[in-house]
Coordinates of C-alpha atoms in Angstrom, one line a residue:
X1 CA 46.8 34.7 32.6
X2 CA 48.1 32.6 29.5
X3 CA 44.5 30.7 29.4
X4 CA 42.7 33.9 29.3
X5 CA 45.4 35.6 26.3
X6 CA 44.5 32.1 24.1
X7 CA 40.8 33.1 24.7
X8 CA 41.0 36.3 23.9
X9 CA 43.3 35.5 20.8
X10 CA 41.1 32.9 19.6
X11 CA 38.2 35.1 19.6
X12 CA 40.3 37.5 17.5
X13 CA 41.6 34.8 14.9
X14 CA 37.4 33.9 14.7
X15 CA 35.1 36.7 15.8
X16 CA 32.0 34.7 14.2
X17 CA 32.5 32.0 16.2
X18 CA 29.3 32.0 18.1
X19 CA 27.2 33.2 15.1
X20 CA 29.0 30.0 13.0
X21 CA 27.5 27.7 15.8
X22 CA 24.3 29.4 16.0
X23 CA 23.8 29.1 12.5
X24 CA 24.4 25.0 12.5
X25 CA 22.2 24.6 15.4
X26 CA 19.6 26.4 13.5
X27 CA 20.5 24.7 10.1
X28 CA 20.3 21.4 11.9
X29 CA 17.7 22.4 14.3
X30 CA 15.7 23.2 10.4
X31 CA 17.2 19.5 9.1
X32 CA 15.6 17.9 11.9
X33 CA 12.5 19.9 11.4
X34 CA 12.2 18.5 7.9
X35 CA 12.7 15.2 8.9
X36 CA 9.7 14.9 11.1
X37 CA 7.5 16.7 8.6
X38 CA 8.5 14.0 6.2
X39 CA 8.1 11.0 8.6
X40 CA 4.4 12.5 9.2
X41 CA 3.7 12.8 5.5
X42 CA 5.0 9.8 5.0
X43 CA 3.3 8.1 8.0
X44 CA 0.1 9.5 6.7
X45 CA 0.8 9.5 2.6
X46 CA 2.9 6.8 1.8
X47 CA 1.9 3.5 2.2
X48 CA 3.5 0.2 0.6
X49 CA 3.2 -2.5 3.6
X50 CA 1.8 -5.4 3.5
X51 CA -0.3 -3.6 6.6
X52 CA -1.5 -0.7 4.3
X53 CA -2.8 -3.9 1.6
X54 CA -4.8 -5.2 3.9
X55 CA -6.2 -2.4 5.5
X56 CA -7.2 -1.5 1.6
X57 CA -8.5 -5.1 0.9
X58 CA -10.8 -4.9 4.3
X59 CA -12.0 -1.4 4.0
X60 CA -12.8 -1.8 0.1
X61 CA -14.6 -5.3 1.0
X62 CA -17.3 -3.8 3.1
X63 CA -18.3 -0.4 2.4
X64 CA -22.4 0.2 1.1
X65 CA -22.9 -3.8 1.1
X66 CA -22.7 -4.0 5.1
X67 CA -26.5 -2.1 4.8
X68 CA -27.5 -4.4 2.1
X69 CA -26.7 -7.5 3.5
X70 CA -29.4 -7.8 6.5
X71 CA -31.9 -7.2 2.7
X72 CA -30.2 -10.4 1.1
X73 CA -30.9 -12.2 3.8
X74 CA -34.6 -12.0 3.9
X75 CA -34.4 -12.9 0.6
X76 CA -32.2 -16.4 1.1
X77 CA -33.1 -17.3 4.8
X78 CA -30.7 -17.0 8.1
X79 CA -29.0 -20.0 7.1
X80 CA -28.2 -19.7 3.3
X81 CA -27.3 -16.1 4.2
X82 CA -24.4 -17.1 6.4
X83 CA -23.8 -20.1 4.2
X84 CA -23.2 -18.2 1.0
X85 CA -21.5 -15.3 2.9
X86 CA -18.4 -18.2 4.3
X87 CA -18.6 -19.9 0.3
X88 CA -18.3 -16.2 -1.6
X89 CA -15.5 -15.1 0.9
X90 CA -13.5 -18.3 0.4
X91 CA -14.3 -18.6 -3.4
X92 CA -13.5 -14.7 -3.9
X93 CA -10.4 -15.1 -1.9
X94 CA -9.0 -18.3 -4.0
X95 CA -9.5 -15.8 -7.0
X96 CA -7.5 -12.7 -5.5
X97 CA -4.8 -15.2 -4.8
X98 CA -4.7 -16.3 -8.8
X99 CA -5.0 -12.7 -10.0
X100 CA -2.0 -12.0 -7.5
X101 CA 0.0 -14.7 -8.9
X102 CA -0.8 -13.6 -12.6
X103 CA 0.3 -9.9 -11.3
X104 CA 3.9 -11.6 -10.1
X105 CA 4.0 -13.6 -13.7
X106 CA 3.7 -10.7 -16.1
X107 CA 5.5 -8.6 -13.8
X108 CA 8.9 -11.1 -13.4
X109 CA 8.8 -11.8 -17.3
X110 CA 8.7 -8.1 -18.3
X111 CA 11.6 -7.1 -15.6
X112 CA 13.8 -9.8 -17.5
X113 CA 13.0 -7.8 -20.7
X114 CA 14.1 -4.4 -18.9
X115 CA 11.2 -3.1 -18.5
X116 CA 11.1 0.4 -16.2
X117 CA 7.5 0.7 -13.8
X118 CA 8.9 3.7 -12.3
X119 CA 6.1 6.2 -13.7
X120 CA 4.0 3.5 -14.6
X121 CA 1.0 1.5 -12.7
X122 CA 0.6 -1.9 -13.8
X123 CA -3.4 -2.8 -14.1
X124 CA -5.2 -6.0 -14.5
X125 CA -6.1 -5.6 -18.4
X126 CA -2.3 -5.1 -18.7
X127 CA -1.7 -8.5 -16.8
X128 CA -4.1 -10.0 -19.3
X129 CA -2.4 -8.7 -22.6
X130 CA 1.1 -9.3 -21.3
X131 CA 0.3 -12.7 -20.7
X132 CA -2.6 -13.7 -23.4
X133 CA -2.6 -11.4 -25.9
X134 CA -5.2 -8.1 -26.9
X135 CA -8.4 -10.4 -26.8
X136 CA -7.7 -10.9 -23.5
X137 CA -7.1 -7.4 -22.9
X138 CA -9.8 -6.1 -24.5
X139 CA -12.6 -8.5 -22.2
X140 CA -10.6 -7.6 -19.1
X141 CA -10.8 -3.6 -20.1
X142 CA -14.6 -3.9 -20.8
X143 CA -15.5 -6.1 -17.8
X144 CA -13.3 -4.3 -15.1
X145 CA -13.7 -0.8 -16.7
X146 CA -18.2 -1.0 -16.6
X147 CA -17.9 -2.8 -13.1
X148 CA -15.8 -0.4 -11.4
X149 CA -17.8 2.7 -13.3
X150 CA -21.3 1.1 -11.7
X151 CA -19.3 0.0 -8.5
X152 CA -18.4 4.2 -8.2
X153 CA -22.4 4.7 -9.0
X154 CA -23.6 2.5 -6.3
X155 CA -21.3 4.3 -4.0
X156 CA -23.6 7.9 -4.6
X157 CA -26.5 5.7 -4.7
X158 CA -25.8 5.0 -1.0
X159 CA -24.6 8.5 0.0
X160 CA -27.8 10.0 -0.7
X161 CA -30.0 6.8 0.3
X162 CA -27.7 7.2 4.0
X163 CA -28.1 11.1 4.1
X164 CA -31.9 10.8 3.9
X165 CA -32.3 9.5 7.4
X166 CA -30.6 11.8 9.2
X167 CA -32.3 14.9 7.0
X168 CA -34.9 14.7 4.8
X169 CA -35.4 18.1 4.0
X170 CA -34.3 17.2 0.8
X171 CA -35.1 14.3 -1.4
X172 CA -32.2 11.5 -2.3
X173 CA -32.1 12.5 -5.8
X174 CA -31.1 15.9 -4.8
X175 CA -28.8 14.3 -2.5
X176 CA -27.1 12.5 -5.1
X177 CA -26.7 15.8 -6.9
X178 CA -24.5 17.4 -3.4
X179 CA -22.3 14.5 -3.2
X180 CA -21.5 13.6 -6.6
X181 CA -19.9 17.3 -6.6
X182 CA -18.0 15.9 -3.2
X183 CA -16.9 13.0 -4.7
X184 CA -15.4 13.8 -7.6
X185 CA -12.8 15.7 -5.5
X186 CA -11.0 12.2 -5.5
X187 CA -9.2 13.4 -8.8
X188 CA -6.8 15.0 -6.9
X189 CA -5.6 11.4 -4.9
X190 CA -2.5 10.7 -7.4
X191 CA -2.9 6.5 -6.5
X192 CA -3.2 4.1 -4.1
X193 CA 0.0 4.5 -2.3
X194 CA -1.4 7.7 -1.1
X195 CA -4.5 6.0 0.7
X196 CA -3.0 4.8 3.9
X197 CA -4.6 6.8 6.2
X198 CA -8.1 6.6 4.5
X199 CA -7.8 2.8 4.1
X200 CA -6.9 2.6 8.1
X201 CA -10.0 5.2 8.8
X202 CA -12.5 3.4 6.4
X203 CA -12.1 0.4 8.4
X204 CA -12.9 1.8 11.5
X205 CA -15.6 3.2 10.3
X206 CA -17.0 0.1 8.9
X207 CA -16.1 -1.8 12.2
X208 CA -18.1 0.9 14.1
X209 CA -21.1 0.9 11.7
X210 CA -21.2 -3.0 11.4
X211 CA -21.0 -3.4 15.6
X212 CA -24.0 -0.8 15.8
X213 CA -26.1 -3.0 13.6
X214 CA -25.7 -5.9 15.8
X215 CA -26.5 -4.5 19.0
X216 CA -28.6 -2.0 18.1
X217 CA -30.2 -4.9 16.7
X218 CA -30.5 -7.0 19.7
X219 CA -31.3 -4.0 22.4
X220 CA -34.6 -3.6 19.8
X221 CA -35.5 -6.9 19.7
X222 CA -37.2 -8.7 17.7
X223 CA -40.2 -7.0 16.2
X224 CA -44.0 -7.5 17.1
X225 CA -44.9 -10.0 14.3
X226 CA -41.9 -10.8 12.9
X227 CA -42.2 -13.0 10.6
X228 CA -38.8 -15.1 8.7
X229 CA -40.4 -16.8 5.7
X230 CA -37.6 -17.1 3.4
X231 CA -36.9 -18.1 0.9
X232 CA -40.2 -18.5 -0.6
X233 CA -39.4 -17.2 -4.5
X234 CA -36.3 -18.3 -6.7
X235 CA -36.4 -14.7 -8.4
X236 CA -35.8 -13.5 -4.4
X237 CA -33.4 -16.0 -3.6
X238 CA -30.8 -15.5 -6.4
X239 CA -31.1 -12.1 -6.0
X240 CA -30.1 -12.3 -2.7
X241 CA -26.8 -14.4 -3.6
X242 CA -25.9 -12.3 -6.4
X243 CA -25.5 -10.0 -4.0
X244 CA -23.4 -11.4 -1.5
X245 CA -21.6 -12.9 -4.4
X246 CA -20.9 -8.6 -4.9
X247 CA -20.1 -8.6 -1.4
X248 CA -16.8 -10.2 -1.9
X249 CA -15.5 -9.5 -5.2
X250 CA -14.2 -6.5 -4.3
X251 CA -10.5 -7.5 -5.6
X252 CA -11.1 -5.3 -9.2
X253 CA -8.5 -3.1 -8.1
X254 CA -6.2 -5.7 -6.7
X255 CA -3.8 -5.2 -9.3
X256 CA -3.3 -1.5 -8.0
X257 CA -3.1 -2.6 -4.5
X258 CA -0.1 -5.3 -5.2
X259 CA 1.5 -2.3 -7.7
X260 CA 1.5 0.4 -4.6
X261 CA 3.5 -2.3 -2.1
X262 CA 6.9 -2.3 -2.0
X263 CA 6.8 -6.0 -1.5
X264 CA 3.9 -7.0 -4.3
X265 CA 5.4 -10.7 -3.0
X266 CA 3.7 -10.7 0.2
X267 CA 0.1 -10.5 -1.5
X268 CA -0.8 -13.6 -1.3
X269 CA -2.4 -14.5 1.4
X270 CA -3.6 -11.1 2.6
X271 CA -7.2 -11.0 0.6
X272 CA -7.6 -14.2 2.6
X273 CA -6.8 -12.8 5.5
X274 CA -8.8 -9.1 5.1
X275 CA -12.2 -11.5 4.7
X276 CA -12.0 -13.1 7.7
X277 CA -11.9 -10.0 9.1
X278 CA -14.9 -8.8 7.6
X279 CA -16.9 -12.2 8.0
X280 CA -16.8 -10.6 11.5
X281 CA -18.6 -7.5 10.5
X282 CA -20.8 -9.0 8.2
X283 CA -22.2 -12.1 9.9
X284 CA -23.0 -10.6 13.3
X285 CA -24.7 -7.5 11.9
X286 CA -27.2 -9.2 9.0
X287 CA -27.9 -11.7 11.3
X288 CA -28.8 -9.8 14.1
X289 CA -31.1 -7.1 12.4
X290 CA -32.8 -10.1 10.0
X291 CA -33.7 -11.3 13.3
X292 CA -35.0 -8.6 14.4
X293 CA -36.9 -7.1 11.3
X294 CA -37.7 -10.6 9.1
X295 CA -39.9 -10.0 6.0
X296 CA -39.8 -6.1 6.6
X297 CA -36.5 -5.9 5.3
X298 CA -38.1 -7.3 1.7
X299 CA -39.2 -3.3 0.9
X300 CA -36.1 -1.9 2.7
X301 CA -32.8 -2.8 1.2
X302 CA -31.0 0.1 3.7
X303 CA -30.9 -1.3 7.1
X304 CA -30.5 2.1 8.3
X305 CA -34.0 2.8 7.5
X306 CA -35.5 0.2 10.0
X307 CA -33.1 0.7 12.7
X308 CA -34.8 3.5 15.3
X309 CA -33.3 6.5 15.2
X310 CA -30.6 7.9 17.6
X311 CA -27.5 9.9 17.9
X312 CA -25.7 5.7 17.5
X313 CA -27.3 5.9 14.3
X314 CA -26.4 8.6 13.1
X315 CA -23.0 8.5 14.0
X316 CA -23.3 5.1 12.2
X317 CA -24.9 7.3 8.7
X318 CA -22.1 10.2 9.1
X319 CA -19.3 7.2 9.0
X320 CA -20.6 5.3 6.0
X321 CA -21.1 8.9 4.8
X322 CA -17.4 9.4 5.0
X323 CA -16.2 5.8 4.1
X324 CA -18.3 5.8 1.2
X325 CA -16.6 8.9 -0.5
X326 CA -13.0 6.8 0.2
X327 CA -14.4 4.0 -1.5
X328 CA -16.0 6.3 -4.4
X329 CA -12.1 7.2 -5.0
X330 CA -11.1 3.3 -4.5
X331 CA -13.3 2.1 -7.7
X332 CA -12.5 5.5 -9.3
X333 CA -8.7 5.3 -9.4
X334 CA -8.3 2.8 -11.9
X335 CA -10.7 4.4 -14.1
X336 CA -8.7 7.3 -13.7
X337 CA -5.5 5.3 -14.7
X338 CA -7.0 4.1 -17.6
X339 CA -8.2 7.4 -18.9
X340 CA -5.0 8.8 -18.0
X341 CA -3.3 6.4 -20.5
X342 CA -6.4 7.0 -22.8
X343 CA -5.2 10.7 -23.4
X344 CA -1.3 10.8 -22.3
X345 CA -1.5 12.2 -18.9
X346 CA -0.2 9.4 -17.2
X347 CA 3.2 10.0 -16.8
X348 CA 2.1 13.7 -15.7
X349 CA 3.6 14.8 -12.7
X350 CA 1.1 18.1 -12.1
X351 CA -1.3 16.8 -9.6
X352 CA -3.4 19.6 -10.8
X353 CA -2.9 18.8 -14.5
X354 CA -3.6 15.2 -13.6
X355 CA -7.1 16.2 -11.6
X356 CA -7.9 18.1 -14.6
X357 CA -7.9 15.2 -17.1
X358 CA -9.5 13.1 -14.6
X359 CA -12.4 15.4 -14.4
X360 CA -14.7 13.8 -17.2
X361 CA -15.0 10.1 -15.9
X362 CA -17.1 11.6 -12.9
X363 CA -19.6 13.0 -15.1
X364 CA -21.2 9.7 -16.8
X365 CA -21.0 8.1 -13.1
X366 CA -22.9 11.2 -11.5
X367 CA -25.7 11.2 -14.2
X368 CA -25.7 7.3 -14.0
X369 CA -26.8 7.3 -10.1
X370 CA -29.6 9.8 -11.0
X371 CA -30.8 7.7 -13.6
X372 CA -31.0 4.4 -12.2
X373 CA -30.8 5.0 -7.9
X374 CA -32.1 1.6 -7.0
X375 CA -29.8 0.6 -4.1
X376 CA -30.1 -2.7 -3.2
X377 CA -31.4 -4.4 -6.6
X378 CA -28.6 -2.3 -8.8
X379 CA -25.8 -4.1 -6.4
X380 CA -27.3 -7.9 -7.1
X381 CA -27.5 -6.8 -10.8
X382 CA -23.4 -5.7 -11.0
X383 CA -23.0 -8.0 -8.8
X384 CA -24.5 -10.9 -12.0
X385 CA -23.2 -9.5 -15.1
X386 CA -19.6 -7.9 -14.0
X387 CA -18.8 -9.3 -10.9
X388 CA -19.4 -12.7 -12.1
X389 CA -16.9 -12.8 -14.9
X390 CA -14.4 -9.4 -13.3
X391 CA -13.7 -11.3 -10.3
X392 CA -14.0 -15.3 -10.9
X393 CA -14.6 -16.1 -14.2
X394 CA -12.0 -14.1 -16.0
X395 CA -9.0 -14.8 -13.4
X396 CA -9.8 -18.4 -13.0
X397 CA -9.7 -19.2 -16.9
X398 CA -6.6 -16.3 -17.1
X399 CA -4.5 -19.2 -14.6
X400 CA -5.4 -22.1 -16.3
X401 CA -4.5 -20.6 -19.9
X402 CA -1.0 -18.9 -18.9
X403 CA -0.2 -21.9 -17.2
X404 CA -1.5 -24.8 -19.8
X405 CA 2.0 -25.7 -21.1
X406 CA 4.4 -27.6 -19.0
X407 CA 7.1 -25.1 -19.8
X408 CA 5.0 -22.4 -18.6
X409 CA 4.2 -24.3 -15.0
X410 CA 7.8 -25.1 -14.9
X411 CA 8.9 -21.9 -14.7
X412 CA 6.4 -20.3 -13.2
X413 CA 7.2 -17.6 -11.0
X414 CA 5.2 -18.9 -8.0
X415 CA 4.7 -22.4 -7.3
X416 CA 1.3 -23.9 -6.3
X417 CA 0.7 -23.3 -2.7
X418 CA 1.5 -25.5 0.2
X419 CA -2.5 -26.0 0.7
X420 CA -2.7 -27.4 -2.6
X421 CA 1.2 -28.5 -4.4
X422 CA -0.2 -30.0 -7.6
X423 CA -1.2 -27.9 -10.8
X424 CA -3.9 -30.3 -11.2
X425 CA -6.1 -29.7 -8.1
X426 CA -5.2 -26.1 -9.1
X427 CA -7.2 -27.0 -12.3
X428 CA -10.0 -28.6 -10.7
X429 CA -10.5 -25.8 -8.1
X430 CA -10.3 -23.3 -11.0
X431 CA -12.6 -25.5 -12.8
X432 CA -15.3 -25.6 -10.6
X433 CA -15.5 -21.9 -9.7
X434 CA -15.6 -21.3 -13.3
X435 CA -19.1 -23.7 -13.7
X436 CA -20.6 -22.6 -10.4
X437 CA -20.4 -18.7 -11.1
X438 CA -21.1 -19.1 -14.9
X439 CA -24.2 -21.2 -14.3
X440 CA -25.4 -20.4 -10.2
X441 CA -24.3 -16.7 -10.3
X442 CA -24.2 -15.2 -14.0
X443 CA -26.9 -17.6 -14.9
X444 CA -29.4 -17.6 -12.4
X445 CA -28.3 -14.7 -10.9
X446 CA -28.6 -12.6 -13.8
X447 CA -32.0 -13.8 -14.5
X448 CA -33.1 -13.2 -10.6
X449 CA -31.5 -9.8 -10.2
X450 CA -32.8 -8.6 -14.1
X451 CA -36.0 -9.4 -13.2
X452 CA -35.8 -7.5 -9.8
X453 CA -34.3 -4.9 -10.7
X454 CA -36.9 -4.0 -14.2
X455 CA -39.6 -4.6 -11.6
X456 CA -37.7 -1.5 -9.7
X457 CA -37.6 0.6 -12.8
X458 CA -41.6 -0.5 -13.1
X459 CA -42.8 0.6 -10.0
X460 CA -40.4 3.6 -9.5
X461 CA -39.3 5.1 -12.7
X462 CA -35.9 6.3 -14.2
X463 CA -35.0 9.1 -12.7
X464 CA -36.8 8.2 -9.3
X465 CA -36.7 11.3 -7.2
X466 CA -37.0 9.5 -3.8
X467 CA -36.2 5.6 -4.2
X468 CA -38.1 3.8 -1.2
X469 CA -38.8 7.2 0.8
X470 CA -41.5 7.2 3.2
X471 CA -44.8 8.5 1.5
X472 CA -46.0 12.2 2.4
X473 CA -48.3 12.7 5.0
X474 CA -51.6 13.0 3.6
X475 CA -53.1 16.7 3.2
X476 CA -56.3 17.1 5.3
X477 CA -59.1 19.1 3.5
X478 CA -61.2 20.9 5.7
X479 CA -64.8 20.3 5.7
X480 CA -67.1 22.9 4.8
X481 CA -69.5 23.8 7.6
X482 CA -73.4 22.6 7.4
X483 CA -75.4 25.4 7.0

């Protein structure tokens, strides 16, 4: 009996007993709740690995360009196609590795002077003035600011250019119209750390689109009278460069990339790594449909327009649809940073105060891809006057000049890299990239792709309401009867 009295007595002494322990099962029961709501979030949300960089390096690389590159090629010719396509990635991968570098310079020196980057995202024109002075910041601004505006343009370009083949109800100006309302929901995407699931998506999508091209490529086969005659004109054939040389200088948001990793260290090699990734998208597909297609391609700078129509296809179109709106928001963001700092909003924690403010960069981008929708000659065009200087030029001169002293290279914060350990073949590498872009792709290039692309404006107009749609069908007028 004395077990049960205890019982009875403790339940006297505490007569909530039960509802005490029902309430910390439920209050951790709640704890543990919130804990896997913020592991999804932040398994979805939150991304800062060196994964999450290169998933954002590779997606970024090949968005619109994949359906452009088959076009450059029957411009150049099968073999200077793959041929500048293995140069480009190499040379565009040897400048994200210098820009990266610069990023862990100006960042080290300024953390030795105490400065916070809690609230603050560090950009390339920031880089620049921390480490050269406002000249410097002033080119990088202009350069990285008008290529990433036109880099957003060519983005609605190639939504509405896509969207025409699956309906063409309505015309791609119109089109243009519907998504640049879609796109500029991107304003409400506070940075890059918050692009981890798109940037894993995007990729897919890409992969998927690319691998269609090539065998929907070979299962057609190659065309009744085919013919592969290029290059035949120089104005073609730098055009065609140009664009590839667009292909991979995708690194003008680099900077933001390195910011959102926890680890901005491990950088290095990952742009390198990302575009031999893509050299398998991008080889395979262009090859395959220029072999298929040849000279046709010359009046058809959207592969998507030559390949036959299917429910592949347009699960191909719906993708690049999708993929294309993520990589609207990956040029946008940094205009949106700047604009930010522009007008004071950048420390702003409201994401609806923020999305607000962000609202006017859209506009001038929207009415810019009405104006001028040419899709493949707009990218070689960017792709000579920005990309040129944005993504080789200005980094490779930006290395040599921070590092020109000795003190400066001896106390650099990274050391030249084991595939190259002396500052003077850094110097000769930067060197040369600097002559071949300024004279093969800012040079030439700019001439080719200026010419091609007034030609455009020419035949086609400003404000071209369906840029290389198929013509109407012809009205048929009856014929009166014979009396």
């Amino acid at each position: 009996m004395l077990p049960q009295k205890q019982a009875e007595e403790a339940i006297v002494s505490n007569p909530n007993n039960e509802t005490e322990h029902d309430g910390a099962k439920e209050e951790d029961n709640r704890h543990e709740e919130d804990q896997s709501i913020f592991r999804v979030k932040n398994l979805l949300w939150h991304g800062g690995s060196a994964w999450d960089a290169w998933f954002s390096c590779a997606s970024n690389q090949v968005a619109q360009v994949l359906l452009t590159l088959p076009y450059s090629f029957s411009q150049l010719g099968m073999l200077s196609g793959i041929l500048f396509q293995v140069f480009y990635g190499l040379v565009g991968s040897w400048t994200a590795y210098l820009i990266s570098v610069l990023y862990i310079e100006y960042r080290t020196r300024k953390e030795k002077e105490n400065v916070n980057f809690k609230n603050h995202v560090i950009q390339w024109f920031e880089v620049l003035d921390g480490l050269l002075g406002p000249y410097w910041k002033a080119v990088g601004l202009a350069f990285n600011c008008t290529f990433l505006l036109f880099g957003s343009v060519i983005q609605l370009i190639a939504c509405a250019s896509n969207i025409y083949y699956i309906n063409d109800k309505l015309d791609k100006r119109t089109w243009t119209y519907i998504f640049g309302a879609c796109c500029a929901t991107t304003v409400f995407i506070p940075s890059f750390h918050n692009y981890r699931i798109w940037s894993f998506l995007g990729l897919g999508m890409t992969t998927y689109t690319a691998w269609y091209m090539t065998i929907a490529a070979l299962v057609h086969g190659q065309k009744d009278g085919a013919t592969h005659s290029a290059p035949t004109k120089l104005v073609l054939y730098f055009t065609g460069a140009t664009n590839i040389l667009y292909t991979f200088g995708g690194h003008a948001v680099t900077v933001e990339i390195m910011h959102a990793m926890w680890k901005p260290q491990k950088f290095k090699y990952i742009y390198l790594i990302a575009t031999l990734y893509v050299f398998t998208l991008t080889l395979p597909s262009a090859s395959a449909v220029y072999w298929a297609f040849g000279d046709e391609l010359l009046n058809h700078s959207n592969a998507f327009s030559l390949l036959p129509k299917t429910r592949w296809r347009d699960g191909a179109v719906i993708l690049m649809l999708i993929h294309q709106f993520i990589t609207f928001g990956f040029a946008c963001t940094p205009l949106y940073f700047v604009w930010e700092k522009v007008i004071g909003m950048h420390d702003t924690k409201s994401i609806c105060m923020r999305a607000l403010a962000r609202l006017p960069v859209v506009i001038p981008i929207w009415f810019l891809a009405i104006i001028f929708p040419f899709f493949g000659p707009i990218n070689s065009a960017v792709g000579a006057l920005l990309v040129s200087f944005t993504v080789y030029i200005i980094p490779s001169l930006a290395h040599m000049l921070t590092y020109r002293k000795a003190s400066a290279r001896q106390n650099a914060a990274e050391k030249p890299p084991p595939f190259l350990p002396s500052w003077t073949a850094m110097y000769v590498v930067n060197i040369f990239v600097v002559v071949w872009v300024l004279v093969v792709g800012f040079g030439f290039g700019g001439w080719a792709s200026m010419t091609n692309f007034v030609r455009q404006v020419d035949t086609f107009g400003l404000f071209a309401k369906c840029y290389q749609c198929k013509p109407p069908a012809p009205t048929l007028t009856p014929t009166p009867p014979k009396h």
